[in-house]
Amino acid sequence: MNTADRRGLIARLISDQVITRQIQLRQVLQRHAVVTTQATLSRDLAVLGAVKRVDSQGQLRYMLPNPLPSEAERRLKRALIAAQATFDQQAAMIAIHTHPGAAPAVATTLRMLPLTDVFIVLSDDAGVLLVCREEGGAKRVLQWLKNLQAATLSSLR
């Protein structure tokens, strides 16, 4: 399992279950056939922004920022608009063209989202390459990106 898929699974597990300790999370991950080290798990939790908080029942548990995908999506909208992003698709790949210096922010935000159709996100200074698992997934992700950008542009008018 790649890093993005593992982090997506961790985010779902933390959202769906009461996870109180890292060892408990490692055990749950093992039941999903994911073996990870404590150091990797700590890093994943930090990247996801997971922190221990008291829930509505008074129990201390890992929780994600409210809610992670929505916040990451808001960040992505801002990054796409600021970068004046344009998109191209070739088979199972999507290129996001940006102004120089803007691509890392777009790529970092995309990595925060649980995009199951995306295999890997690569970037340089002025572009992001999404390699999807299949062409159909690339079409879905491209349409989602275009809709996200269009909705943001229309709200600015």
XYZ file of C-alpha atoms in Angstrom, residues 81-140:
60
model
C -7.090 29.891 -8.336
C -3.868 31.543 -7.146
C -1.840 29.377 -9.534
C -4.233 30.025 -12.445
C -4.084 26.276 -13.010
C -4.876 24.628 -16.307
C -5.326 20.906 -16.846
C -4.429 18.278 -19.443
C -5.166 14.564 -19.455
C -3.243 11.801 -21.211
C -4.563 8.283 -20.563
C -4.351 7.736 -16.779
C -2.339 10.905 -16.112
C -3.407 14.459 -15.362
C -1.065 17.420 -15.706
C -1.827 20.542 -13.715
C 0.065 23.520 -15.124
C 0.675 26.418 -12.718
C 2.641 29.622 -12.448
C 6.272 29.055 -11.429
C 6.483 28.419 -7.704
C 2.809 27.513 -7.274
C 2.867 23.775 -7.983
C 4.264 22.592 -4.621
C 1.285 24.087 -2.751
C -1.158 22.391 -5.126
C 0.664 19.039 -4.846
C 0.917 19.154 -1.058
C -2.787 19.862 -0.747
C -3.717 17.092 -3.177
C -1.693 14.656 -1.060
C -3.840 15.549 1.960
C -6.998 14.347 0.223
C -8.065 10.690 0.171
C -8.137 10.446 -3.641
C -8.495 6.710 -4.187
C -8.233 7.043 -7.988
C -4.789 8.647 -7.687
C -1.722 6.416 -7.517
C 0.875 9.161 -6.963
C 1.209 12.954 -7.027
C 4.464 14.331 -8.464
C 5.443 17.971 -8.823
C 8.118 20.405 -9.778
C 8.099 24.184 -9.578
C 5.413 24.836 -12.211
C 3.469 21.632 -12.618
C 1.823 18.708 -10.889
C 1.443 15.254 -12.374
C -1.303 13.000 -11.042
C -0.787 9.402 -12.060
C -4.114 7.653 -11.665
C -4.779 3.946 -11.329
C -6.770 3.828 -14.557
C -8.021 6.117 -17.294
C -11.574 6.183 -15.924
C -10.228 7.372 -12.581
C -8.254 10.102 -14.312
C -11.427 11.288 -16.051
C -13.270 11.427 -12.703
